[in-house]
XYZ file of N, CA and C in Angstrom:
639
model
N -42.497 -97.550 44.980
C -40.879 -97.469 45.257
C -40.270 -97.895 45.014
N -39.083 -97.422 43.841
C -38.120 -98.377 42.828
C -36.941 -98.838 43.521
N -37.137 -100.041 43.415
C -35.619 -101.119 43.996
C -34.304 -100.324 43.023
N -34.341 -99.477 42.015
C -33.182 -98.879 41.011
C -33.738 -97.707 40.878
N -33.384 -97.186 41.599
C -33.765 -95.447 41.352
C -33.262 -95.054 40.110
N -31.967 -95.434 39.056
C -31.478 -95.233 37.917
C -32.426 -95.951 37.049
N -33.021 -96.595 37.119
C -33.955 -97.435 36.284
C -35.130 -96.736 35.995
N -35.614 -95.955 37.315
C -36.796 -94.940 36.384
C -36.650 -93.534 35.625
N -35.101 -93.299 35.864
C -35.117 -92.194 34.579
C -34.999 -92.735 33.167
N -34.348 -93.737 32.969
C -34.134 -94.599 31.859
C -36.052 -94.905 31.449
N -36.311 -95.333 32.432
C -37.940 -95.459 31.796
C -38.654 -94.508 32.342
N -38.172 -93.630 32.753
C -39.292 -92.421 32.323
C -40.958 -92.537 33.110
N -40.503 -93.461 34.627
C -41.328 -93.301 35.429
C -41.601 -92.028 36.285
N -41.737 -90.996 36.416
C -41.674 -89.804 36.763
C -42.464 -90.133 38.338
N -43.245 -89.941 38.062
C -43.539 -90.200 39.608
C -43.506 -91.218 40.755
N -42.626 -92.536 40.331
C -42.184 -93.370 41.337
C -40.806 -92.963 41.440
N -40.086 -92.368 40.411
C -38.701 -91.400 40.998
C -39.216 -90.867 42.235
N -39.746 -89.919 41.858
C -40.056 -89.066 42.689
C -40.495 -88.851 44.352
N -41.508 -90.253 44.200
C -41.842 -90.855 45.352
C -40.554 -91.527 45.802
N -39.938 -92.139 45.211
C -38.616 -92.891 45.547
C -37.447 -92.546 46.313
N -37.745 -91.050 46.012
C -36.470 -90.026 46.393
C -37.351 -89.293 48.213
N -38.617 -89.097 47.803
C -39.371 -88.423 49.350
C -38.882 -89.980 50.586
N -39.263 -91.061 49.558
C -39.354 -91.935 50.630
C -37.466 -92.388 51.589
N -36.651 -92.429 50.825
C -36.092 -92.486 50.895
C -35.231 -91.070 51.844
N -35.516 -90.078 51.278
C -35.129 -89.060 52.476
C -35.967 -88.957 54.206
N -37.050 -89.468 53.995
C -37.804 -89.627 54.822
C -37.218 -90.569 56.163
N -36.724 -91.818 55.158
C -35.613 -92.397 56.382
C -34.436 -92.570 56.331
N -33.963 -90.812 56.243
C -33.028 -90.477 56.764
C -31.648 -90.759 55.989
N -31.390 -90.924 54.768
C -30.634 -91.598 53.683
C -30.147 -90.435 53.438
N -28.582 -90.120 53.316
C -27.848 -88.832 52.974
C -28.532 -88.384 51.563
N -28.962 -87.213 51.418
C -29.295 -86.553 50.042
C -28.431 -86.511 49.224
N -26.659 -86.543 49.326
C -25.792 -86.933 48.034
C -25.824 -88.065 47.950
N -26.335 -89.075 48.502
C -26.093 -90.272 48.676
C -27.130 -90.901 47.181
N -28.361 -89.845 47.528
C -29.625 -90.396 46.908
C -29.266 -89.574 45.129
N -28.538 -88.382 45.062
C -28.300 -87.648 44.037
C -27.421 -88.349 42.808
N -26.450 -89.038 43.893
C -26.151 -89.727 43.136
C -25.906 -91.209 42.784
N -27.549 -91.307 42.971
C -28.531 -92.680 41.979
C -28.937 -92.195 40.742
N -29.380 -90.525 41.661
C -30.098 -89.714 40.046
C -29.103 -90.072 38.988
N -27.895 -89.405 39.365
C -26.889 -89.133 38.708
C -26.252 -90.233 37.490
N -26.555 -91.707 38.341
C -26.353 -92.749 37.651
C -27.323 -92.889 36.794
N -28.691 -93.095 36.948
C -29.744 -92.945 36.113
C -29.536 -91.799 34.746
N -29.018 -90.939 34.800
C -29.107 -89.824 33.669
C -27.546 -89.949 32.836
N -26.785 -91.214 33.848
C -25.452 -91.657 32.936
C -26.083 -92.169 31.709
N -27.078 -93.197 32.273
C -27.773 -94.074 31.719
C -28.117 -93.692 30.406
N -28.951 -92.478 30.809
C -29.822 -91.974 29.777
C -29.086 -91.420 28.833
N -28.188 -90.983 28.753
C -26.849 -90.370 27.749
C -26.314 -91.529 27.031
N -26.192 -92.459 27.844
C -25.694 -93.025 27.101
C -26.575 -93.884 26.002
N -27.838 -94.710 26.467
C -28.713 -94.441 25.503
C -29.304 -93.619 24.696
N -29.187 -92.903 25.136
C -28.955 -91.325 23.891
C -28.478 -91.555 22.695
N -26.752 -91.943 23.232
C -25.508 -91.245 22.284
C -25.870 -92.910 21.258
N -26.273 -93.626 22.201
C -26.539 -95.322 21.274
C -27.690 -95.638 20.310
N -28.823 -94.657 20.225
C -29.776 -94.521 19.212
C -31.217 -94.912 20.364
N -31.016 -95.299 21.344
C -32.018 -96.303 22.003
C -33.483 -95.028 22.450
N -32.561 -93.904 22.956
C -33.885 -93.170 23.596
C -33.242 -92.217 22.219
N -34.671 -91.189 22.092
C -34.705 -90.375 21.456
C -34.011 -88.598 22.486
N -34.428 -87.837 21.512
C -33.849 -86.143 22.009
C -35.234 -86.114 22.812
N -35.827 -86.455 22.470
C -37.463 -85.905 23.259
C -37.174 -86.797 24.750
N -36.622 -87.816 24.811
C -36.788 -88.683 25.770
C -36.262 -88.445 26.687
N -34.999 -88.200 26.160
C -34.028 -87.365 27.059
C -33.904 -86.003 27.616
N -35.028 -85.474 26.843
C -35.148 -83.923 27.644
C -36.189 -84.548 28.713
N -37.131 -85.181 28.425
C -37.766 -86.009 29.480
C -37.424 -86.151 30.897
N -36.704 -87.189 30.580
C -35.596 -87.725 31.793
C -34.832 -86.386 32.505
N -34.651 -85.350 31.456
C -33.889 -84.145 32.465
C -34.556 -83.379 33.160
N -36.113 -83.151 32.846
C -36.872 -82.714 33.644
C -37.188 -83.437 35.104
N -37.587 -84.748 34.930
C -37.131 -85.639 36.228
C -36.299 -85.252 36.953
N -35.320 -85.751 36.297
C -34.354 -84.916 37.494
C -34.182 -83.826 38.068
N -34.530 -82.683 36.840
C -34.559 -81.251 38.046
C -35.753 -81.351 39.052
N -36.488 -82.298 38.606
C -37.919 -82.334 39.743
C -37.096 -83.059 40.977
N -36.251 -84.321 40.563
C -35.645 -84.415 41.757
C -35.012 -83.889 42.780
N -33.962 -82.921 42.309
C -32.914 -81.974 42.591
C -33.810 -80.823 43.379
N -35.100 -80.718 43.009
C -35.287 -79.435 43.762
C -36.459 -79.978 45.373
N -36.348 -81.795 45.072
C -36.402 -82.471 46.119
C -35.920 -82.273 47.196
N -34.296 -82.732 46.785
C -32.989 -82.609 47.411
C -32.711 -81.599 48.395
N -32.834 -80.673 47.177
C -32.065 -79.080 47.618
C -32.177 -79.042 48.887
N -33.477 -78.792 49.764
C -33.162 -78.536 50.960
C -32.298 -79.109 51.837
N -32.376 -80.454 51.632
C -31.834 -80.961 52.303
C -30.427 -81.171 52.431
N -30.081 -81.007 50.952
C -28.221 -80.509 50.671
C -27.935 -79.143 51.399
N -28.704 -78.597 51.802
C -28.600 -77.009 51.990
C -28.021 -77.090 53.204
N -28.939 -77.952 54.088
C -29.120 -78.344 55.183
C -26.935 -78.902 56.095
N -26.902 -79.529 54.958
C -25.670 -80.161 55.285
C -24.536 -79.570 54.695
N -24.958 -78.895 53.695
C -23.623 -77.678 53.010
C -22.573 -77.378 53.768
N -21.053 -77.290 53.706
C -20.033 -76.536 54.812
C -20.910 -74.933 54.609
N -20.683 -74.304 55.229
C -21.276 -73.064 56.074
C -20.324 -72.385 55.307
N -18.611 -72.439 55.364
C -17.889 -71.664 54.483
C -17.839 -71.952 53.249
N -17.760 -71.338 52.342
C -17.633 -71.655 50.634
C -16.334 -72.221 50.698
N -16.196 -73.081 49.707
C -15.289 -73.826 49.012
C -14.584 -73.448 47.577
N -15.107 -72.156 47.091
C -14.834 -71.312 46.062
C -15.818 -71.143 44.984
N -15.756 -70.468 44.106
C -16.759 -69.946 43.115
C -16.506 -70.504 41.653
N -17.615 -70.827 41.195
C -17.461 -70.938 39.913
C -18.333 -70.496 38.661
N -18.304 -70.335 37.704
C -19.200 -70.213 37.045
C -19.633 -71.286 35.610
N -20.596 -71.455 35.783
C -21.162 -72.315 34.487
C -21.897 -71.919 33.579
N -21.367 -72.401 32.520
C -22.298 -71.796 31.329
C -22.369 -72.537 30.124
N -23.496 -73.103 29.466
C -23.521 -73.534 27.655
C -23.795 -72.581 27.081
N -22.586 -72.204 25.804
C -22.490 -71.291 25.111
C -23.048 -71.020 23.971
N -23.278 -70.372 23.389
C -24.569 -69.384 22.471
C -24.482 -70.790 21.295
N -25.593 -70.781 20.698
C -26.066 -72.015 19.808
C -25.928 -73.352 20.980
N -25.719 -73.379 21.767
C -26.300 -74.749 22.425
C -27.397 -74.929 23.345
N -28.671 -75.241 23.438
C -29.659 -75.300 24.623
C -29.608 -76.404 25.281
N -28.974 -77.091 25.460
C -28.515 -78.376 26.383
C -27.808 -78.111 27.266
N -28.860 -78.530 28.571
C -28.007 -78.481 29.978
C -27.731 -79.027 30.770
N -28.336 -80.145 30.709
C -28.486 -81.785 31.534
C -26.516 -81.615 32.457
N -25.895 -82.184 32.027
C -24.299 -82.058 32.262
C -24.381 -80.944 33.735
N -24.287 -79.755 32.890
C -24.177 -78.718 33.873
C -25.269 -78.304 35.070
N -26.609 -78.933 34.176
C -27.181 -79.273 35.835
C -26.396 -80.190 36.714
N -25.906 -81.334 36.396
C -25.169 -82.322 37.521
C -24.415 -81.843 37.965
N -23.565 -81.098 37.150
C -22.014 -80.442 37.991
C -22.547 -79.483 38.629
N -23.276 -78.625 38.451
C -23.683 -77.669 39.531
C -24.482 -78.066 40.565
N -25.078 -78.983 40.678
C -25.642 -79.215 41.807
C -24.831 -80.256 42.595
N -23.941 -81.112 41.452
C -22.916 -82.048 42.928
C -21.817 -80.827 43.454
N -21.423 -79.583 42.691
C -20.537 -79.016 43.378
C -21.197 -77.996 44.446
N -22.704 -77.491 44.450
C -22.984 -76.867 45.604
C -23.265 -78.058 46.500
N -23.775 -78.906 46.242
C -23.463 -79.923 47.713
C -22.449 -80.072 48.033
N -21.040 -79.795 47.391
C -19.897 -79.963 48.285
C -19.101 -78.699 48.602
N -20.219 -77.827 48.548
C -19.861 -76.381 49.291
C -19.320 -75.014 48.439
N -19.050 -75.137 47.055
C -18.877 -74.308 46.766
C -19.832 -73.375 46.023
N -19.742 -72.095 45.431
C -20.368 -71.159 45.161
C -20.508 -71.260 43.574
N -22.358 -71.882 43.078
C -22.039 -71.960 41.314
C -23.260 -70.402 41.605
N -22.693 -70.151 39.787
C -23.033 -69.183 39.107
C -23.043 -69.802 37.929
N -24.277 -70.234 37.775
C -24.918 -70.955 36.687
C -25.690 -69.982 35.557
N -24.859 -69.310 34.395
C -25.705 -68.168 33.660
C -26.640 -68.678 32.518
N -27.180 -70.439 32.471
C -27.539 -70.875 31.414
C -27.379 -71.654 30.476
N -28.140 -71.355 29.314
C -28.059 -71.764 27.940
C -27.600 -70.732 26.687
N -27.350 -71.184 26.188
C -27.103 -70.124 24.804
C -26.526 -68.477 25.198
N -25.421 -68.387 26.023
C -25.200 -67.761 26.454
C -23.572 -67.204 25.558
N -23.999 -65.796 25.266
C -22.636 -65.357 25.296
C -21.220 -65.019 25.446
N -20.118 -65.291 24.555
C -19.087 -65.057 25.992
C -18.861 -63.767 26.465
N -19.483 -62.747 25.984
C -19.181 -61.482 26.182
C -19.802 -61.442 27.725
N -20.935 -61.961 27.989
C -21.511 -62.240 29.342
C -21.081 -63.084 30.136
N -20.237 -64.047 29.620
C -19.048 -64.875 30.870
C -17.920 -63.861 31.199
N -17.650 -63.000 30.714
C -16.510 -62.285 30.547
C -16.964 -60.847 31.590
N -18.203 -60.749 31.277
C -18.345 -60.069 33.000
C -18.696 -60.292 33.929
N -19.366 -61.748 33.869
C -19.540 -61.918 35.199
C -18.246 -62.486 35.442
N -17.433 -62.651 35.034
C -15.976 -62.880 35.482
C -15.361 -62.051 36.375
N -15.454 -60.771 36.002
C -14.756 -59.746 36.180
C -15.794 -59.012 37.378
N -17.024 -59.397 37.666
C -17.856 -58.942 38.955
C -17.624 -59.877 39.619
N -17.453 -61.128 39.819
C -17.505 -61.923 40.910
C -16.096 -62.711 40.698
N -14.970 -62.579 40.398
C -13.820 -63.176 40.548
C -13.709 -64.357 40.683
N -14.383 -65.433 39.799
C -14.324 -66.499 40.089
C -13.003 -67.435 40.155
N -12.992 -68.902 40.844
C -11.943 -69.821 41.065
C -11.673 -70.362 39.426
N -13.026 -70.918 39.101
C -12.880 -71.511 37.765
C -14.179 -71.323 36.455
N -13.888 -71.594 35.208
C -14.694 -71.711 34.629
C -15.433 -72.733 33.621
N -16.469 -72.944 33.879
C -16.549 -74.026 33.162
C -17.760 -74.380 32.232
N -17.574 -74.853 30.630
C -18.457 -74.697 29.915
C -18.583 -75.850 29.141
N -19.860 -76.349 28.995
C -20.253 -77.516 28.505
C -20.815 -77.008 27.334
N -21.245 -78.549 26.435
C -21.251 -78.779 25.462
C -22.053 -79.817 24.504
N -23.061 -80.020 23.645
C -23.700 -81.431 23.981
C -23.539 -81.028 21.631
N -23.329 -80.039 21.627
C -22.703 -80.210 20.019
C -21.307 -79.283 19.639
N -20.931 -79.664 18.355
C -19.613 -78.964 18.153
C -19.649 -77.627 17.999
N -20.862 -77.295 17.286
C -20.854 -75.497 16.833
C -20.239 -74.510 18.173
N -20.404 -75.014 19.272
C -19.932 -73.933 20.263
C -18.387 -74.113 20.506
N -18.069 -74.772 19.986
C -16.315 -74.646 20.278
C -15.579 -73.153 20.078
N -16.344 -72.730 18.447
C -15.912 -71.399 18.198
C -15.974 -70.352 19.546
N -17.234 -70.353 20.073
C -17.582 -69.386 21.398
C -16.806 -69.716 22.373
N -16.515 -71.224 22.336
C -15.491 -71.689 24.123
C -14.455 -70.924 23.371
N -13.701 -70.684 22.430
C -12.398 -70.247 21.879
C -12.701 -68.630 21.866
N -13.600 -68.081 21.660
C -13.931 -66.664 21.805
C -14.078 -66.006 23.263
N -14.592 -66.978 24.287
C -14.984 -66.868 25.274
C -13.110 -66.804 26.501
N -12.422 -67.427 26.137
C -10.882 -68.191 26.333
C -10.264 -66.734 25.956
N -10.224 -66.233 24.982
C -9.757 -65.489 24.310
C -9.837 -64.441 25.016
N -11.418 -63.717 25.260
C -11.690 -62.475 26.038
C -10.995 -62.614 27.387
N -10.959 -63.800 28.070
C -10.827 -63.338 29.139
C -9.492 -63.908 29.109
N -8.362 -63.806 28.262
C -6.982 -63.739 28.140
C -6.618 -62.301 27.815
N -7.512 -61.861 27.041
C -7.223 -59.808 26.787
C -7.371 -59.524 27.870
N -8.264 -59.789 29.033
C -8.994 -58.963 29.923
C -7.528 -59.400 31.188
N -6.730 -60.143 30.620
C -5.920 -60.405 31.894
C -6.177 -61.484 33.613
N -7.586 -61.976 32.878
C -8.118 -63.073 33.579
C -7.623 -64.279 33.579
N -7.087 -65.022 32.588
C -7.313 -66.096 32.522
C -5.909 -67.059 33.196
N -4.906 -65.787 33.916
C -4.369 -66.828 34.314
C -4.709 -67.092 35.940
N -5.842 -66.113 36.305
C -6.338 -66.458 37.961
C -7.224 -67.476 37.577
N -7.599 -68.288 36.533
C -8.552 -69.141 36.364
C -8.366 -70.345 35.946
N -9.123 -71.753 36.241
C -9.251 -72.858 36.101
C -10.298 -72.997 34.689
N -9.748 -73.451 33.247
C -10.924 -73.208 32.349
C -11.529 -74.412 32.560
N -12.276 -75.162 32.583
C -13.169 -76.751 32.458
C -13.765 -76.972 30.919
N -13.934 -77.304 30.679
C -14.741 -77.735 29.613
C -15.300 -79.846 29.948
N -16.442 -79.519 29.361
C -17.378 -81.244 29.734
C -18.583 -80.972 28.973
N -18.681 -82.365 28.587
C -19.804 -83.032 27.632
C -20.019 -83.323 26.556
N -20.367 -84.266 26.211
C -20.362 -85.602 25.522
C -19.132 -85.559 24.412
N -19.348 -84.023 23.823
C -18.845 -84.021 22.234
C -17.595 -83.853 22.637
N -17.212 -82.908 23.874
C -15.909 -82.352 24.339
C -14.582 -83.437 24.378
N -13.121 -83.414 24.333
C -12.041 -84.260 24.114
C -10.597 -84.027 24.797
N -9.859 -84.098 24.678
C -8.496 -83.967 24.880
C -7.848 -82.627 23.832
N -8.638 -83.113 22.794
C -7.774 -82.243 21.526
C -8.572 -80.799 21.456
N -9.668 -80.708 22.411
C -9.966 -79.609 22.297
C -9.732 -78.689 23.332
N -9.218 -79.319 24.759
C -8.988 -78.891 25.772
C -7.368 -77.702 25.348
N -6.568 -78.782 24.235
C -5.729 -77.755 24.013
C -5.585 -77.334 23.091
N -7.057 -77.385 22.367
C -7.067 -75.775 21.382
C -7.434 -74.570 22.072
N -8.122 -75.032 23.065
C -8.627 -74.023 24.109
C -7.181 -73.403 25.050
N -6.758 -74.627 25.118
C -5.517 -74.540 26.303
C -6.131 -73.938 27.666
N -7.156 -74.992 28.019
C -8.060 -75.184 29.035
C -7.408 -75.931 29.877
N -7.553 -75.681 30.922
C -6.643 -76.913 32.237
C -7.353 -77.968 32.858
N -8.545 -78.345 32.032
C -8.716 -79.781 32.748
C -10.393 -79.880 31.716
N -10.894 -81.224 31.275
C -11.757 -81.467 30.269
C -12.273 -83.265 30.607
N -13.595 -83.370 30.889
C -14.526 -84.672 31.133
C -15.298 -84.627 30.527
N -15.883 -85.982 30.519
C -17.587 -86.076 30.328
C -18.099 -86.918 31.580
N -17.289 -86.549 32.538
C -17.915 -87.209 33.870
C -17.551 -85.731 34.424
N -19.271 -85.707 35.478
C -19.646 -84.776 36.353
C -19.175 -85.056 37.802
N -19.159 -85.873 37.998
C -17.741 -86.410 38.973
C -16.812 -86.065 39.399
N -16.057 -86.245 37.996
C -14.190 -85.854 37.979
C -14.435 -84.401 37.752
N -15.441 -83.830 37.407
C -15.292 -81.961 37.703
C -15.155 -81.773 38.940
N -16.301 -82.826 39.648
C -15.996 -82.384 41.440
C -15.088 -82.145 41.447
N -13.712 -83.376 41.555
C -13.037 -84.305 42.377
C -11.601 -82.896 41.280
N -11.739 -82.746 40.236
C -11.217 -81.474 39.976
C -10.962 -80.160 40.874
N -11.681 -79.966 40.741
C -12.451 -78.185 41.531
C -11.813 -78.796 43.075
N -12.181 -79.768 44.017
C -11.444 -79.876 44.687
C -10.359 -79.866 45.010
N -9.928 -80.771 44.379
C -8.141 -80.949 43.962
C -7.805 -79.502 44.299
N -8.148 -78.997 43.038
C -7.505 -77.188 42.637
C -7.879 -76.779 44.237
N -8.456 -76.673 44.723
C -8.696 -75.938 46.115
C -7.546 -76.276 47.107
N -7.750 -77.282 47.532
C -7.051 -77.656 48.139
C -5.361 -77.621 48.025
N -5.076 -77.458 46.908
C -3.532 -77.189 46.377
C -3.198 -75.879 46.743
N -4.239 -75.107 46.499
C -4.049 -73.542 46.413
C -3.968 -73.192 48.121
N -4.601 -73.752 48.837
C -4.825 -73.579 50.426
C -3.377 -73.804 51.095
N -2.668 -74.954 50.147
C -1.282 -75.632 50.942
C -0.042 -74.977 49.891
N -0.750 -74.205 48.850
C 0.268 -73.372 48.458
C 1.038 -72.209 49.385
């Protein structure tokens, strides 16, 4: 059993990570608390990737360990999830980008808080986002990016939502290591972050304000 779960992700100790999670669950620890430790591990992985300590292949392996960790935790998270949905959110990594780590972390955290998450995956066409938005009428749409070439498609998606008259009804969020406030302003988005927990806090705050409006 790992003393520090986060270190297991950085060191790619898959079996020990998964075993530690199972043991902590069996001891009755809250699944969201364990998930947060796993998330901290992935933040360390991301930081070391940015610094050139870890390579892309290692980051992808860590991402797979995280996905397996979530698969173990999800049934327990589902049991403690609020029965009433807090809101609906579409998440997507747009055309040309196949990185989904940050999006997956946000998705899991939001589900744990009671949101209905519609994850469209990676390499998504802007028109697919529009069609899903028309179908489910979400409260939020979140775009994740690890490469700057997808900014054009974020703009395209935002423009499509505007043309269809949907933009004013939806909070548009952007996140990922390459996003910043300049991009937020360029897209006329409502929120930008590189921290999944900040994204969750924003969604909770917006839904609370809407209920009291």
